[in-house]
Structures are given as structure tokens and as C-alpha cells.
Amino acid sequence: MASYGQSAVAVFPVTNYNFGQKDNKVGKDAQDKFQRMQHKYAQEGVRKSTKGILLVHQHNHPHVLLLQVANAWKLPGGKLRPGEDEVEGLKRKLLTSLSPTSASLMTDWEVGECVGTFWRPSFDANVYPYLPAHITKPKEVKRLFIVPLPEKCYFAVPKNLKLLAVPLFELHDNMAKFGPVIAAIPQLMSRFKLNLSGQTVPETASNRETDETAGARLS
């Protein structure tokens, strides 16, 4: 049988990880999002953002870790600072959105391959996995990176957000619920060999939840 040289990604059980909470993240008014984007565009030019795809497995099926606020879903990550490197910017965003505040519990995030690029032609919600031919000045470019997880680590998300493991099959072709970027993840990941590795780590004194990590554990 021919080999297509698939890159391998190790995926560990969701029960390996400790999930908790930290102080609320001060949100910005979603209704003003595109007005802010237009104002920033006039100052800084094309908005550049990076998002991370973090995988776990549950019931022998890959799941993606998604942040939920109200009825909106998003991948961890966000807007880069002017001139900021994409990988370093994504690491910064992962640290602020997913890591506990205690330095001893923080993860040294690894960023893997870029698996997709999406373009926003106008100051609205429409994004595409290509730059339309008639668009010479896109308003945003958004890149998606695989973020390989260590076998064990701690997560802590703001109390006004939820971190949920959503199965790949639920994302597929489900733009109505998740939007075009998240709904494309099953296709983007299809060129990778996902190794569902490891056994569930039993709770011990070393991985038992502390006050900081206690909270909305995924189930």
C-alpha cells in the first residue's frame, strides 16, 4: 500500500488534563467589533490573527478544545500586535487565555504546523479560505496552527468562558453553529495521522486539582 507521508499528531485522553478557572476576562462589545476593526485598520493596516487547534480524545474519538462565551464558539488565540511573530503571538495568547496564573502550573506551549489561512475581505463576519480575486486590500488574515499538547498539563480559563471538548464529527459541515473556520477543522486535519495515545492518568497527589485548578472539569 502506498504511503502518503502523513504527519503524525499525538492526541492524549481528555482525562489526563486538569481544568479550572481564573478571573473573568473583560470582554469587548461584540456589536462594535467591526467598527473597532475599521478604526484599527486605518491605523495599523491588515489585521493579523492566529488561532490554535488543541486536540484531545474521548471515547476513542478526537475532540477539539473550544472556548464558548454565551452562544459563540472560538478557538484559543487572537489578534497579533503590530510586527509580532505569529508563533510567539499565539504562545502569548495561549498563556493568557488557557494557562493558570501560577508560574509553576503554566505550560510551555509548543506551536506546530500552520494548517489553514482564512481571509476577511470586508468589515463584516464573512471569511473565506482563499482571497477573492477582486479583493486587493483584505481587512484580516487569520492563520490556524496545530498546538500539540503535552501528555499532562493544567488549564485555567476566565470564569465567564467555558472550555469544552467538541468531537470532530460535530464540527464537520456545521457552519450554522460554529462558523466557517471551526467547521473546516475536520477537513484541515484529514491530512494528519492522529495517534490516540496514552492511557487515562489516575488521580494521584501530583495531579489532583488544587484550588486554582478546581472548577469546570471537562467530562
PDB file of C-alpha atoms in Angstrom:
ATOM      1  CA  MET A   1       0.000   0.000   0.000  1.00  0.00           C
ATOM      2  CA  ALA A   2       1.339   3.411  -0.930  1.00  0.00           C
ATOM      3  CA  SER A   3       2.339   5.789   1.865  1.00  0.00           C
ATOM      4  CA  TYR A   4       1.307   9.400   1.564  1.00  0.00           C
ATOM      5  CA  GLY A   5       3.740  10.638   4.186  1.00  0.00           C
ATOM      6  CA  GLN A   6       1.129  11.841   6.656  1.00  0.00           C
ATOM      7  CA  SER A   7       2.445  13.876   9.550  1.00  0.00           C
ATOM      8  CA  ALA A   8       1.573  12.323  12.901  1.00  0.00           C
ATOM      9  CA  VAL A   9      -0.007  14.178  15.817  1.00  0.00           C
ATOM     10  CA  ALA A  10      -0.121  12.595  19.275  1.00  0.00           C
ATOM     11  CA  VAL A  11      -3.512  13.041  20.933  1.00  0.00           C
ATOM     12  CA  PHE A  12      -3.959  12.231  24.633  1.00  0.00           C
ATOM     13  CA  PRO A  13      -7.109  11.463  26.678  1.00  0.00           C
ATOM     14  CA  VAL A  14      -9.041  14.455  27.958  1.00  0.00           C
ATOM     15  CA  THR A  15      -8.941  12.869  31.427  1.00  0.00           C
ATOM     16  CA  ASN A  16      -5.174  13.441  31.506  1.00  0.00           C
ATOM     17  CA  TYR A  17      -5.733  17.165  31.996  1.00  0.00           C
ATOM     18  CA  ASN A  18      -6.784  19.350  34.899  1.00  0.00           C
ATOM     19  CA  PHE A  19      -9.269  22.118  34.092  1.00  0.00           C
ATOM     20  CA  GLY A  20     -10.014  25.123  36.263  1.00  0.00           C
ATOM     21  CA  GLN A  21     -10.897  28.794  36.312  1.00  0.00           C
ATOM     22  CA  LYS A  22      -9.366  32.216  36.849  1.00  0.00           C
ATOM     23  CA  ASP A  23     -10.594  35.803  36.993  1.00  0.00           C
ATOM     24  CA  ASN A  24     -13.103  36.980  34.391  1.00  0.00           C
ATOM     25  CA  LYS A  25     -11.830  38.299  31.118  1.00  0.00           C
ATOM     26  CA  VAL A  26     -13.144  41.780  30.390  1.00  0.00           C
ATOM     27  CA  GLY A  27     -14.961  41.391  27.102  1.00  0.00           C
ATOM     28  CA  LYS A  28     -15.492  43.933  24.362  1.00  0.00           C
ATOM     29  CA  ASP A  29     -18.886  44.712  22.908  1.00  0.00           C
ATOM     30  CA  ALA A  30     -19.393  42.254  20.051  1.00  0.00           C
ATOM     31  CA  GLN A  31     -21.695  44.715  18.256  1.00  0.00           C
ATOM     32  CA  ASP A  32     -18.832  47.200  17.959  1.00  0.00           C
ATOM     33  CA  LYS A  33     -16.333  44.604  16.720  1.00  0.00           C
ATOM     34  CA  PHE A  34     -16.273  45.675  13.096  1.00  0.00           C
ATOM     35  CA  GLN A  35     -16.228  49.377  13.949  1.00  0.00           C
ATOM     36  CA  ARG A  36     -13.149  48.750  16.094  1.00  0.00           C
ATOM     37  CA  MET A  37     -11.625  46.689  13.307  1.00  0.00           C
ATOM     38  CA  GLN A  38     -12.186  49.503  10.815  1.00  0.00           C
ATOM     39  CA  HIS A  39     -10.599  52.030  13.192  1.00  0.00           C
ATOM     40  CA  LYS A  40      -7.570  49.783  13.786  1.00  0.00           C
ATOM     41  CA  TYR A  41      -7.261  49.106  10.057  1.00  0.00           C
ATOM     42  CA  ALA A  42      -6.871  52.838   9.408  1.00  0.00           C
ATOM     43  CA  GLN A  43      -4.049  52.920  11.975  1.00  0.00           C
ATOM     44  CA  GLU A  44      -2.276  49.580  11.520  1.00  0.00           C
ATOM     45  CA  GLY A  45      -3.372  48.096   8.211  1.00  0.00           C
ATOM     46  CA  VAL A  46      -4.407  44.464   7.769  1.00  0.00           C
ATOM     47  CA  ARG A  47      -5.429  42.785  10.990  1.00  0.00           C
ATOM     48  CA  LYS A  48      -3.395  39.617  11.625  1.00  0.00           C
ATOM     49  CA  SER A  49      -4.579  36.915  13.988  1.00  0.00           C
ATOM     50  CA  THR A  50      -3.616  33.376  14.918  1.00  0.00           C
ATOM     51  CA  LYS A  51      -5.679  30.521  16.331  1.00  0.00           C
ATOM     52  CA  GLY A  52      -4.654  27.220  17.900  1.00  0.00           C
ATOM     53  CA  ILE A  53      -6.151  23.772  17.274  1.00  0.00           C
ATOM     54  CA  LEU A  54      -5.770  21.756  20.501  1.00  0.00           C
ATOM     55  CA  LEU A  55      -6.783  18.108  20.310  1.00  0.00           C
ATOM     56  CA  VAL A  56      -7.710  15.556  22.968  1.00  0.00           C
ATOM     57  CA  HIS A  57      -9.546  12.266  22.664  1.00  0.00           C
ATOM     58  CA  GLN A  58     -12.585  10.886  24.426  1.00  0.00           C
ATOM     59  CA  HIS A  59     -14.413   7.609  23.738  1.00  0.00           C
ATOM     60  CA  ASN A  60     -11.700   6.842  21.143  1.00  0.00           C
ATOM     61  CA  HIS A  61     -12.600   9.868  19.040  1.00  0.00           C
ATOM     62  CA  PRO A  62     -10.652  13.120  18.516  1.00  0.00           C
ATOM     63  CA  HIS A  63     -12.108  16.237  20.114  1.00  0.00           C
ATOM     64  CA  VAL A  64     -11.145  19.901  19.673  1.00  0.00           C
ATOM     65  CA  LEU A  65     -10.890  22.236  22.671  1.00  0.00           C
ATOM     66  CA  LEU A  66     -13.094  25.267  22.030  1.00  0.00           C
ATOM     67  CA  LEU A  67     -13.886  28.337  24.079  1.00  0.00           C
ATOM     68  CA  GLN A  68     -17.555  29.230  24.472  1.00  0.00           C
ATOM     69  CA  VAL A  69     -18.910  32.596  25.549  1.00  0.00           C
ATOM     70  CA  ALA A  70     -22.693  32.871  25.527  1.00  0.00           C
ATOM     71  CA  ASN A  71     -23.706  31.213  22.227  1.00  0.00           C
ATOM     72  CA  ALA A  72     -20.435  31.988  20.427  1.00  0.00           C
ATOM     73  CA  TRP A  73     -17.627  29.494  19.847  1.00  0.00           C
ATOM     74  CA  LYS A  74     -13.991  30.295  19.175  1.00  0.00           C
ATOM     75  CA  LEU A  75     -10.562  28.753  19.014  1.00  0.00           C
ATOM     76  CA  PRO A  76      -7.923  29.895  21.501  1.00  0.00           C
ATOM     77  CA  GLY A  77      -5.773  32.702  20.121  1.00  0.00           C
ATOM     78  CA  GLY A  78      -6.444  36.155  18.809  1.00  0.00           C
ATOM     79  CA  LYS A  79      -5.104  39.363  17.311  1.00  0.00           C
ATOM     80  CA  LEU A  80      -1.362  39.854  16.947  1.00  0.00           C
ATOM     81  CA  ARG A  81       0.391  43.025  17.990  1.00  0.00           C
ATOM     82  CA  PRO A  82       1.876  45.122  15.162  1.00  0.00           C
ATOM     83  CA  GLY A  83       5.033  43.390  13.917  1.00  0.00           C
ATOM     84  CA  GLU A  84       4.605  40.429  16.279  1.00  0.00           C
ATOM     85  CA  ASP A  85       5.761  36.982  15.124  1.00  0.00           C
ATOM     86  CA  GLU A  86       2.836  34.628  14.504  1.00  0.00           C
ATOM     87  CA  VAL A  87       4.145  31.758  16.622  1.00  0.00           C
ATOM     88  CA  GLU A  88       5.236  33.963  19.516  1.00  0.00           C
ATOM     89  CA  GLY A  89       1.954  35.850  19.380  1.00  0.00           C
ATOM     90  CA  LEU A  90      -0.056  32.631  19.550  1.00  0.00           C
ATOM     91  CA  LYS A  91       2.014  31.440  22.520  1.00  0.00           C
ATOM     92  CA  ARG A  92       1.270  34.739  24.275  1.00  0.00           C
ATOM     93  CA  LYS A  93      -2.443  34.361  23.617  1.00  0.00           C
ATOM     94  CA  LEU A  94      -2.486  30.744  24.833  1.00  0.00           C
ATOM     95  CA  LEU A  95      -0.707  31.765  28.016  1.00  0.00           C
ATOM     96  CA  THR A  96      -3.231  34.488  28.817  1.00  0.00           C
ATOM     97  CA  SER A  97      -6.363  32.558  27.850  1.00  0.00           C
ATOM     98  CA  LEU A  98      -5.619  28.964  28.907  1.00  0.00           C
ATOM     99  CA  SER A  99      -2.818  28.847  31.486  1.00  0.00           C
ATOM    100  CA  PRO A 100      -3.167  29.150  35.278  1.00  0.00           C
ATOM    101  CA  THR A 101      -1.747  32.307  36.790  1.00  0.00           C
ATOM    102  CA  SER A 102       0.667  30.321  38.966  1.00  0.00           C
ATOM    103  CA  ALA A 103       4.046  30.133  37.215  1.00  0.00           C
ATOM    104  CA  SER A 104       4.581  26.571  38.472  1.00  0.00           C
ATOM    105  CA  LEU A 105       1.446  25.387  36.622  1.00  0.00           C
ATOM    106  CA  MET A 106       1.959  27.247  33.344  1.00  0.00           C
ATOM    107  CA  THR A 107       2.532  25.304  30.140  1.00  0.00           C
ATOM    108  CA  ASP A 108       5.443  25.994  27.816  1.00  0.00           C
ATOM    109  CA  TRP A 109       3.238  25.986  24.732  1.00  0.00           C
ATOM    110  CA  GLU A 110       4.502  24.385  21.537  1.00  0.00           C
ATOM    111  CA  VAL A 111       3.159  25.586  18.195  1.00  0.00           C
ATOM    112  CA  GLY A 112       3.198  23.196  15.253  1.00  0.00           C
ATOM    113  CA  GLU A 113       2.277  23.454  11.590  1.00  0.00           C
ATOM    114  CA  CYS A 114       0.105  26.128  10.064  1.00  0.00           C
ATOM    115  CA  VAL A 115      -2.841  24.170   8.645  1.00  0.00           C
ATOM    116  CA  GLY A 116      -5.031  26.884   7.170  1.00  0.00           C
ATOM    117  CA  THR A 117      -5.397  30.539   6.267  1.00  0.00           C
ATOM    118  CA  PHE A 118      -8.654  32.494   6.146  1.00  0.00           C
ATOM    119  CA  TRP A 119      -9.232  35.954   4.720  1.00  0.00           C
ATOM    120  CA  ARG A 120     -11.746  38.649   5.646  1.00  0.00           C
ATOM    121  CA  PRO A 121     -12.395  40.838   2.583  1.00  0.00           C
ATOM    122  CA  SER A 122     -14.630  43.414   4.314  1.00  0.00           C
ATOM    123  CA  PHE A 123     -15.550  44.699   7.751  1.00  0.00           C
ATOM    124  CA  ASP A 124     -18.173  42.019   8.323  1.00  0.00           C
ATOM    125  CA  ALA A 125     -18.472  38.414   9.506  1.00  0.00           C
ATOM    126  CA  ASN A 126     -17.642  36.773   6.156  1.00  0.00           C
ATOM    127  CA  VAL A 127     -14.308  34.926   5.931  1.00  0.00           C
ATOM    128  CA  TYR A 128     -13.008  32.641   3.184  1.00  0.00           C
ATOM    129  CA  PRO A 129     -10.224  30.031   2.880  1.00  0.00           C
ATOM    130  CA  TYR A 130      -8.913  31.993  -0.126  1.00  0.00           C
ATOM    131  CA  LEU A 131      -8.524  35.621  -1.104  1.00  0.00           C
ATOM    132  CA  PRO A 132     -11.202  36.548  -3.662  1.00  0.00           C
ATOM    133  CA  ALA A 133      -9.613  37.721  -6.915  1.00  0.00           C
ATOM    134  CA  HIS A 134     -11.259  41.139  -6.847  1.00  0.00           C
ATOM    135  CA  ILE A 135     -10.000  41.929  -3.318  1.00  0.00           C
ATOM    136  CA  THR A 136      -6.729  43.852  -3.271  1.00  0.00           C
ATOM    137  CA  LYS A 137      -6.911  45.115   0.315  1.00  0.00           C
ATOM    138  CA  PRO A 138      -8.162  42.384   2.678  1.00  0.00           C
ATOM    139  CA  LYS A 139      -9.113  43.511   6.156  1.00  0.00           C
ATOM    140  CA  GLU A 140      -7.855  40.471   8.091  1.00  0.00           C
ATOM    141  CA  VAL A 141      -5.753  37.357   7.606  1.00  0.00           C
ATOM    142  CA  LYS A 142      -6.300  34.576  10.132  1.00  0.00           C
ATOM    143  CA  ARG A 143      -3.938  31.572  10.381  1.00  0.00           C
ATOM    144  CA  LEU A 144      -4.661  28.297  12.160  1.00  0.00           C
ATOM    145  CA  PHE A 145      -1.869  26.299  13.815  1.00  0.00           C
ATOM    146  CA  ILE A 146      -1.801  22.880  15.416  1.00  0.00           C
ATOM    147  CA  VAL A 147      -0.834  23.161  19.081  1.00  0.00           C
ATOM    148  CA  PRO A 148       0.411  19.713  20.196  1.00  0.00           C
ATOM    149  CA  LEU A 149      -0.486  19.156  23.825  1.00  0.00           C
ATOM    150  CA  PRO A 150       1.877  17.568  26.333  1.00  0.00           C
ATOM    151  CA  GLU A 151       0.711  14.321  27.907  1.00  0.00           C
ATOM    152  CA  LYS A 152      -0.449  16.208  31.009  1.00  0.00           C
ATOM    153  CA  CYS A 153      -0.931  19.874  31.845  1.00  0.00           C
ATOM    154  CA  TYR A 154      -3.164  22.340  33.663  1.00  0.00           C
ATOM    155  CA  PHE A 155      -5.744  24.618  32.049  1.00  0.00           C
ATOM    156  CA  ALA A 156      -7.422  27.629  33.624  1.00  0.00           C
ATOM    157  CA  VAL A 157      -9.901  29.784  31.712  1.00  0.00           C
ATOM    158  CA  PRO A 158     -11.675  33.003  32.753  1.00  0.00           C
ATOM    159  CA  LYS A 159     -14.859  32.347  34.717  1.00  0.00           C
ATOM    160  CA  ASN A 160     -17.006  33.996  32.043  1.00  0.00           C
ATOM    161  CA  LEU A 161     -15.774  31.498  29.436  1.00  0.00           C
ATOM    162  CA  LYS A 162     -16.121  27.739  29.100  1.00  0.00           C
ATOM    163  CA  LEU A 163     -13.515  25.384  27.657  1.00  0.00           C
ATOM    164  CA  LEU A 164     -15.269  22.441  26.031  1.00  0.00           C
ATOM    165  CA  ALA A 165     -14.089  19.371  24.141  1.00  0.00           C
ATOM    166  CA  VAL A 166     -16.171  19.064  20.968  1.00  0.00           C
ATOM    167  CA  PRO A 167     -15.919  15.943  18.760  1.00  0.00           C
ATOM    168  CA  LEU A 168     -14.661  16.366  15.216  1.00  0.00           C
ATOM    169  CA  PHE A 169     -17.814  14.830  13.771  1.00  0.00           C
ATOM    170  CA  GLU A 170     -19.927  17.571  15.367  1.00  0.00           C
ATOM    171  CA  LEU A 171     -17.835  20.279  13.700  1.00  0.00           C
ATOM    172  CA  HIS A 172     -17.987  18.805  10.209  1.00  0.00           C
ATOM    173  CA  ASP A 173     -20.108  20.892   7.835  1.00  0.00           C
ATOM    174  CA  ASN A 174     -21.697  22.688  10.800  1.00  0.00           C
ATOM    175  CA  MET A 175     -21.179  26.326   9.818  1.00  0.00           C
ATOM    176  CA  ALA A 176     -24.532  27.337  11.229  1.00  0.00           C
ATOM    177  CA  LYS A 177     -23.383  26.585  14.780  1.00  0.00           C
ATOM    178  CA  PHE A 178     -19.612  27.031  14.685  1.00  0.00           C
ATOM    179  CA  GLY A 179     -18.898  29.321  11.722  1.00  0.00           C
ATOM    180  CA  PRO A 180     -16.761  28.589   8.646  1.00  0.00           C
ATOM    181  CA  VAL A 181     -13.355  28.464  10.356  1.00  0.00           C
ATOM    182  CA  ILE A 182     -14.168  25.932  13.071  1.00  0.00           C
ATOM    183  CA  ALA A 183     -16.390  23.905  10.718  1.00  0.00           C
ATOM    184  CA  ALA A 184     -13.385  23.480   8.394  1.00  0.00           C
ATOM    185  CA  ILE A 185     -11.179  21.829  11.044  1.00  0.00           C
ATOM    186  CA  PRO A 186     -12.124  18.194  10.191  1.00  0.00           C
ATOM    187  CA  GLN A 187     -11.021  18.762   6.582  1.00  0.00           C
ATOM    188  CA  LEU A 188      -7.870  20.609   7.638  1.00  0.00           C
ATOM    189  CA  MET A 189      -6.914  17.748   9.970  1.00  0.00           C
ATOM    190  CA  SER A 190      -7.653  14.993   7.440  1.00  0.00           C
ATOM    191  CA  ARG A 191      -4.095  15.078   6.081  1.00  0.00           C
ATOM    192  CA  PHE A 192      -2.672  14.210   9.514  1.00  0.00           C
ATOM    193  CA  LYS A 193      -2.406  10.846  11.205  1.00  0.00           C
ATOM    194  CA  LEU A 194      -3.919  11.278  14.652  1.00  0.00           C
ATOM    195  CA  ASN A 195      -2.359   8.864  17.117  1.00  0.00           C
ATOM    196  CA  LEU A 196      -4.751   8.438  20.014  1.00  0.00           C
ATOM    197  CA  SER A 197      -2.013   7.862  22.540  1.00  0.00           C
ATOM    198  CA  GLY A 198      -1.737   7.091  26.207  1.00  0.00           C
ATOM    199  CA  GLN A 199      -3.917   5.725  28.919  1.00  0.00           C
ATOM    200  CA  THR A 200      -6.034   7.709  31.331  1.00  0.00           C
ATOM    201  CA  VAL A 201      -3.844   9.022  34.101  1.00  0.00           C
ATOM    202  CA  PRO A 202      -5.250   8.021  37.517  1.00  0.00           C
ATOM    203  CA  GLU A 203      -5.631  10.765  40.088  1.00  0.00           C
ATOM    204  CA  THR A 204      -2.696  10.992  42.438  1.00  0.00           C
ATOM    205  CA  ALA A 205      -1.368  13.578  44.829  1.00  0.00           C
ATOM    206  CA  SER A 206       0.683  15.061  41.979  1.00  0.00           C
ATOM    207  CA  ASN A 207      -2.187  15.625  39.542  1.00  0.00           C
ATOM    208  CA  ARG A 208      -5.102  16.178  41.930  1.00  0.00           C
ATOM    209  CA  GLU A 209      -6.805  19.522  41.433  1.00  0.00           C
ATOM    210  CA  THR A 210      -5.722  22.433  43.612  1.00  0.00           C
ATOM    211  CA  ASP A 211      -7.926  25.422  44.488  1.00  0.00           C
ATOM    212  CA  GLU A 212      -6.622  27.212  41.409  1.00  0.00           C
ATOM    213  CA  THR A 213      -7.282  24.351  39.023  1.00  0.00           C
ATOM    214  CA  ALA A 214     -10.532  23.136  40.577  1.00  0.00           C
ATOM    215  CA  GLY A 215     -13.562  24.090  38.569  1.00  0.00           C
ATOM    216  CA  ALA A 216     -15.282  23.175  35.328  1.00  0.00           C
ATOM    217  CA  ARG A 217     -13.548  19.903  34.568  1.00  0.00           C
ATOM    218  CA  LEU A 218     -14.462  18.514  31.185  1.00  0.00           C
ATOM    219  CA  SER A 219     -16.346  15.255  31.235  1.00  0.00           C
TER     220      SER A 219
END
